[in-house]
């Protein structure tokens, strides 16, 4: 596919699937053998194969942050890949992976590399600012506290 076609895949993924919750779009965007890998957190609760794994991934996040909205800050593409530098924002209203809900706004930062094959996303690899997210969930102390404890 052309780099422009891959940028369109990226936009549809963010706009239609994540932000509009049109789960059926996953069937159009992801191959049947699609897999996702989290670079920063293993194993991910949503790992599996095909479009259903992405639907489960999104639903997993929306339980804890039901109003989550994504912003694509940068999209870079070539014929076989695209990369999205993204952020997501919402309100933590339910527990996340055993961490109690805070009821507060959260902001998640990350970058995902997508591998495209035959016009569909076949693989993605994501790195997320897990430390910052866990601090916002009040599961870990802020950076200043961590640094002061490390110096002791």
Coordinates of N, CA and C in Angstrom, one line a residue:
X1 N 0.8 -1.2 0.0 CA 0.0 0.0 0.0 C 0.9 1.2 0.0
X2 N 0.3 2.3 -0.5 CA 1.0 3.6 -0.5 C 1.1 4.1 1.0
X3 N 2.1 5.0 1.2 CA 2.2 5.7 2.5 C 0.9 6.4 2.8
X4 N 0.3 7.1 1.8 CA -1.0 7.8 2.0 C -2.1 6.9 2.4
X5 N -2.2 5.7 1.8 CA -3.2 4.7 2.2 C -3.0 4.3 3.7
X6 N -1.7 4.1 4.1 CA -1.5 3.7 5.4 C -1.8 4.8 6.4
X7 N -1.6 6.1 6.0 CA -2.0 7.2 6.9 C -3.5 7.2 7.1
X8 N -4.2 6.8 6.0 CA -5.7 6.7 6.1 C -6.1 5.6 7.1
X9 N -5.4 4.5 7.0 CA -5.6 3.4 8.0 C -5.5 3.9 9.4
X10 N -4.4 4.7 9.6 CA -4.1 5.2 10.9 C -5.2 6.1 11.4
X11 N -5.7 7.0 10.6 CA -6.8 7.9 10.9 C -8.1 7.2 11.2
X12 N -8.4 6.2 10.4 CA -9.6 5.4 10.7 C -9.5 4.7 12.0
X13 N -8.3 4.2 12.3 CA -8.1 3.4 13.6 C -8.4 4.4 14.8
X14 N -7.8 5.5 14.8 CA -8.0 6.5 15.9 C -9.4 7.0 15.9
X15 N -9.8 7.6 14.7 CA -11.1 8.3 14.7 C -12.3 7.4 14.8
X16 N -12.4 6.4 14.0 CA -13.6 5.5 14.0 C -13.6 4.5 15.0
X17 N -12.5 3.7 15.2 CA -12.5 2.6 16.1 C -12.4 3.1 17.5
X18 N -11.4 3.9 17.8 CA -11.2 4.3 19.2 C -12.2 5.4 19.6
X19 N -12.2 6.5 18.9 CA -13.0 7.6 19.4 C -14.5 7.5 19.1
X20 N -14.9 6.9 18.1 CA -16.3 6.7 17.8 C -16.9 5.4 18.2
X21 N -16.0 4.5 18.7 CA -16.4 3.1 19.2 C -17.1 2.3 18.1
X22 N -16.7 2.5 16.9 CA -17.3 1.7 15.8 C -16.5 0.4 15.7
X23 N -16.9 -0.6 16.5 CA -16.1 -1.8 16.6 C -16.0 -2.6 15.3
X24 N -17.1 -2.5 14.5 CA -17.1 -3.3 13.3 C -16.0 -2.8 12.3
X25 N -15.4 -1.6 12.5 CA -14.3 -1.1 11.7 C -13.1 -2.0 11.9
X26 N -12.9 -2.6 13.0 CA -11.8 -3.5 13.3 C -11.7 -4.6 12.2
X27 N -12.9 -5.1 11.8 CA -12.9 -6.2 10.8 C -12.4 -5.7 9.5
X28 N -12.5 -4.4 9.2 CA -12.0 -3.8 8.0 C -10.5 -3.5 8.0
X29 N -10.0 -3.1 9.2 CA -8.7 -2.6 9.4 C -7.6 -3.7 9.7
X30 N -8.1 -4.8 10.4 CA -7.1 -5.8 10.9 C -7.2 -7.1 10.2
X31 N -6.1 -7.7 9.9 CA -6.1 -9.0 9.3 C -6.5 -10.1 10.3
X32 N -6.9 -11.2 9.7 CA -7.4 -12.3 10.6 C -6.2 -12.9 11.4
X33 N -5.0 -12.7 11.0 CA -3.8 -13.2 11.8 C -3.1 -12.1 12.5
X34 N -3.8 -10.9 12.6 CA -3.3 -9.8 13.4 C -2.9 -10.2 14.8
X35 N -1.8 -9.6 15.3 CA -1.4 -9.8 16.7 C -0.9 -8.4 17.2
X36 N -1.1 -8.2 18.5 CA -0.6 -7.0 19.1 C 0.4 -7.3 20.2
X37 N 1.4 -6.5 20.3 CA 2.4 -6.7 21.4 C 2.6 -5.4 22.1
X38 N 2.6 -5.4 23.4 CA 2.9 -4.3 24.1 C 4.4 -4.3 24.4
X39 N 5.1 -3.3 24.0 CA 6.6 -3.3 24.3 C 6.8 -3.0 25.8
X40 N 5.9 -2.3 26.4 CA 6.2 -1.9 27.8 C 5.5 -2.7 28.9
X41 N 4.5 -3.5 28.6 CA 3.8 -4.3 29.5 C 3.5 -5.7 29.0
X42 N 4.1 -6.7 29.6 CA 3.9 -8.1 29.1 C 3.4 -8.9 30.3
X43 N 2.5 -9.8 30.2 CA 1.7 -10.0 29.0 C 0.4 -9.1 29.1
X44 N 0.0 -8.7 27.9 CA -1.2 -7.8 27.9 C -2.5 -8.7 28.0
X45 N -3.5 -8.2 28.7 CA -4.7 -8.9 28.9 C -5.5 -9.2 27.6
X46 N -5.2 -8.4 26.6 CA -6.0 -8.5 25.4 C -5.3 -9.2 24.3
X47 N -4.1 -9.7 24.5 CA -3.4 -10.4 23.4 C -4.2 -11.5 22.9
X48 N -4.1 -11.7 21.6 CA -4.8 -12.7 20.9 C -4.6 -12.5 19.4
X49 N -5.5 -13.1 18.6 CA -5.3 -12.9 17.1 C -6.6 -12.3 16.5
X50 N -6.3 -11.6 15.4 CA -7.4 -11.1 14.6 C -8.1 -9.9 15.1
X51 N -9.1 -9.4 14.4 CA -9.8 -8.2 14.8 C -10.4 -8.2 16.2
X52 N -10.9 -9.4 16.6 CA -11.5 -9.5 17.9 C -10.5 -9.1 19.0
X53 N -9.2 -9.4 18.8 CA -8.2 -9.1 19.9 C -8.2 -7.5 20.0
X54 N -8.3 -6.8 18.9 CA -8.2 -5.3 19.0 C -9.5 -4.8 19.7
X55 N -10.6 -5.4 19.3 CA -11.9 -5.0 20.0 C -11.8 -5.2 21.5
X56 N -11.3 -6.4 21.9 CA -11.1 -6.7 23.3 C -10.2 -5.7 24.0
X57 N -9.1 -5.4 23.3 CA -8.1 -4.4 23.8 C -8.8 -3.1 24.1
X58 N -9.6 -2.6 23.2 CA -10.3 -1.3 23.4 C -11.3 -1.4 24.5
X59 N -12.1 -2.4 24.5 CA -13.1 -2.6 25.6 C -12.4 -2.7 26.9
X60 N -11.3 -3.4 27.0 CA -10.5 -3.5 28.3 C -10.2 -2.1 28.9
X61 N -9.7 -1.2 28.0 CA -9.4 0.2 28.5 C -10.6 1.0 28.8
X62 N -11.7 0.8 28.0 CA -12.9 1.6 28.2 C -13.7 1.2 29.5
X63 N -13.4 0.0 30.0 CA -14.0 -0.3 31.3 C -13.5 0.7 32.4
X64 N -12.2 1.0 32.4 CA -11.6 1.8 33.4 C -11.7 3.3 33.1
X65 N -11.7 3.6 31.8 CA -11.7 5.0 31.3 C -12.8 5.1 30.2
X66 N -14.0 5.1 30.5 CA -15.1 5.0 29.5 C -15.2 6.2 28.6
X67 N -14.7 7.3 28.9 CA -14.7 8.5 28.0 C -13.4 8.7 27.3
X68 N -12.5 7.7 27.3 CA -11.2 7.9 26.7 C -11.3 8.3 25.2
X69 N -10.5 9.3 24.9 CA -10.4 9.8 23.5 C -9.0 9.9 23.1
X70 N -8.7 9.5 21.9 CA -7.3 9.5 21.4 C -7.0 10.7 20.5
X71 N -5.8 11.2 20.5 CA -5.3 12.2 19.6 C -4.1 11.7 19.0
X72 N -4.0 11.7 17.6 CA -2.8 11.4 16.9 C -2.0 12.6 16.7
X73 N -0.8 12.7 17.4 CA 0.0 13.9 17.2 C 0.9 13.9 16.0
X74 N 1.4 12.7 15.7 CA 2.2 12.5 14.5 C 1.8 11.2 13.9
X75 N 1.7 11.1 12.6 CA 1.6 9.9 11.8 C 2.6 9.9 10.7
X76 N 3.5 8.8 10.8 CA 4.5 8.7 9.8 C 4.3 7.3 9.1
X77 N 4.4 7.3 7.8 CA 4.1 6.1 7.1 C 5.0 5.8 5.9
X78 N 5.2 4.5 5.6 CA 5.8 4.2 4.3 C 4.9 3.1 3.7
X79 N 5.4 2.3 2.7 CA 4.5 1.4 2.0 C 4.1 0.2 2.9
X80 N 4.8 -0.1 3.9 CA 4.5 -1.3 4.7 C 4.3 -1.1 6.2
X81 N 4.3 0.2 6.6 CA 4.2 0.5 8.1 C 3.6 1.9 8.3
X82 N 3.1 2.1 9.5 CA 2.9 3.5 9.9 C 3.1 3.5 11.4
X83 N 3.5 4.7 11.9 CA 3.8 4.9 13.3 C 2.9 6.1 13.7
X84 N 2.2 5.9 14.9 CA 1.4 7.0 15.5 C 2.0 7.3 16.8
X85 N 2.4 8.6 17.0 CA 2.7 9.2 18.3 C 1.4 9.7 18.8
X86 N 0.8 9.2 19.9 CA -0.5 9.5 20.4 C -0.6 9.8 21.8
X87 N -1.7 10.4 22.2 CA -2.1 10.6 23.6 C -3.6 10.2 23.7
X88 N -3.9 9.8 24.9 CA -5.3 9.5 25.2 C -5.7 10.1 26.5
X89 N -6.9 10.6 26.6 CA -7.3 11.3 27.8 C -8.7 10.9 28.2
X90 N -9.0 10.8 29.5 CA -10.3 10.5 29.9 C -10.4 10.5 31.4
X91 N -11.4 9.9 32.0 CA -11.6 9.9 33.5 C -11.6 8.5 34.0
X92 N -10.8 8.2 35.0 CA -10.7 6.8 35.5 C -11.9 6.6 36.5
X93 N -12.9 5.9 36.0 CA -14.1 5.7 36.7 C -14.3 4.3 37.3
X94 N -13.4 3.3 36.9 CA -13.5 1.9 37.3 C -12.1 1.4 37.6
X95 N -12.0 0.4 38.4 CA -10.6 -0.2 38.6 C -10.0 -0.6 37.3
X96 N -8.6 -0.5 37.3 CA -7.8 -1.0 36.1 C -6.8 -1.9 36.6
X97 N -6.9 -3.2 36.1 CA -5.9 -4.2 36.5 C -5.7 -4.3 38.0
X98 N -6.8 -4.2 38.7 CA -6.7 -4.4 40.2 C -6.4 -3.1 40.9
X99 N -6.2 -2.0 40.2 CA -5.9 -0.7 40.9 C -7.3 0.0 41.0
X100 N -7.6 0.5 42.2 CA -8.9 1.2 42.4 C -9.1 2.4 41.6
X101 N -10.3 2.7 41.2 CA -10.6 3.9 40.4 C -10.3 5.2 41.3
X102 N -9.8 6.2 40.6 CA -9.6 7.5 41.3 C -10.7 8.5 41.1
X103 N -11.4 8.3 40.0 CA -12.4 9.3 39.6 C -11.8 10.6 39.0
X104 N -10.5 10.5 38.8 CA -9.8 11.7 38.3 C -9.5 11.6 36.8
X105 N -9.2 12.7 36.1 CA -8.7 12.7 34.7 C -7.4 12.0 34.6
X106 N -7.2 11.3 33.6 CA -5.9 10.6 33.3 C -5.5 10.9 31.8
X107 N -4.2 11.0 31.6 CA -3.6 11.2 30.3 C -2.6 10.1 30.0
X108 N -2.7 9.4 28.9 CA -1.8 8.3 28.6 C -1.0 8.8 27.3
X109 N 0.3 8.5 27.3 CA 1.1 8.9 26.2 C 1.7 7.6 25.7
X110 N 1.9 7.5 24.3 CA 2.5 6.4 23.7 C 2.8 6.5 22.3
X111 N 3.4 5.4 21.8 CA 3.7 5.4 20.3 C 3.5 3.9 19.9
X112 N 2.9 3.8 18.7 CA 2.7 2.5 18.2 C 3.2 2.4 16.8
X113 N 3.9 1.2 16.5 CA 4.3 0.9 15.2 C 3.4 -0.2 14.6
X114 N 2.9 0.1 13.4 CA 1.9 -0.8 12.8 C 2.6 -1.4 11.5
X115 N 2.4 -2.7 11.3 CA 2.9 -3.4 10.2 C 1.7 -3.7 9.3
X116 N 1.7 -3.3 8.0 CA 0.6 -3.5 7.1 C 0.9 -4.6 6.1
X117 N 0.0 -5.5 5.9 CA 0.2 -6.5 4.9 C -1.2 -6.7 4.1
X118 N -1.1 -6.6 2.8 CA -2.3 -6.8 2.0 C -3.4 -5.8 2.4
X119 N -3.0 -4.6 2.7 CA -4.0 -3.6 3.0 C -4.6 -3.6 4.4
X120 N -4.1 -4.5 5.3 CA -4.7 -4.5 6.6 C -3.5 -4.6 7.6
X121 N -3.9 -4.1 8.8 CA -2.9 -4.1 9.9 C -2.6 -5.6 10.4
X122 N -1.4 -6.0 10.3 CA -1.1 -7.4 10.6 C -0.4 -7.5 12.0
X123 N 0.2 -6.4 12.5 CA 1.0 -6.5 13.7 C 1.1 -5.0 14.2
X124 N 0.9 -4.9 15.5 CA 1.3 -3.6 16.1 C 2.1 -3.8 17.4
X125 N 3.0 -2.8 17.6 CA 3.9 -2.9 18.8 C 3.8 -1.5 19.4
X126 N 3.4 -1.5 20.7 CA 3.1 -0.3 21.4 C 4.1 -0.1 22.6
X127 N 4.5 1.1 22.8 CA 5.2 1.5 24.0 C 4.4 2.6 24.7
X128 N 4.1 2.5 26.0 CA 3.2 3.4 26.7 C 4.0 3.9 27.9
X129 N 3.7 5.1 28.3 CA 4.3 5.7 29.5 C 3.5 5.1 30.7
X130 N 3.9 3.9 31.0 CA 3.3 3.2 32.1 C 3.5 3.8 33.5
X131 N 4.7 4.3 33.7 CA 5.0 5.0 35.0 C 4.1 6.2 35.2
X132 N 4.0 7.0 34.2 CA 3.1 8.2 34.3 C 1.7 7.8 34.5
X133 N 1.2 6.8 33.8 CA -0.1 6.4 34.0 C -0.4 5.8 35.4
X134 N 0.5 5.0 35.9 CA 0.4 4.4 37.2 C 0.4 5.5 38.3
X135 N 1.2 6.5 38.1 CA 1.2 7.7 39.0 C -0.1 8.4 39.0
X136 N -0.7 8.6 37.8 CA -2.0 9.2 37.8 C -3.1 8.4 38.5
X137 N -2.9 7.0 38.4 CA -3.9 6.2 39.1 C -3.6 6.1 40.6
X138 N -2.5 6.8 41.0 CA -2.1 6.9 42.4 C -1.6 5.5 43.0
X139 N -1.1 4.7 42.0 CA -0.6 3.4 42.4 C 0.9 3.5 42.7
X140 N 1.6 4.6 42.2 CA 3.0 4.8 42.5 C 3.1 6.3 42.9
X141 N 4.2 6.6 43.6 CA 4.5 8.0 44.0 C 4.9 8.8 42.8
X142 N 4.9 10.1 43.0 CA 5.4 11.0 41.9 C 6.9 10.9 41.7
X143 N 7.4 11.4 40.6 CA 8.8 11.3 40.3 C 9.7 11.9 41.4
X144 N 9.4 13.0 42.0 CA 10.2 13.6 43.0 C 10.3 12.7 44.2
X145 N 9.3 12.0 44.6 CA 9.3 11.1 45.7 C 10.1 9.9 45.4
X146 N 10.0 9.4 44.2 CA 10.8 8.2 43.7 C 12.2 8.5 43.8
X147 N 12.6 9.7 43.2 CA 14.0 10.1 43.2 C 14.6 10.3 44.6
X148 N 13.8 10.9 45.5 CA 14.3 11.2 46.8 C 14.5 9.8 47.6
X149 N 13.6 8.9 47.3 CA 13.8 7.6 48.0 C 15.0 6.8 47.4
X150 N 15.2 7.0 46.1 CA 16.4 6.4 45.5 C 17.7 6.9 46.0
X151 N 17.7 8.1 46.4 CA 19.0 8.8 47.0 C 19.2 8.3 48.4
X152 N 18.2 7.8 49.1 CA 18.4 7.5 50.5 C 19.2 6.2 50.7

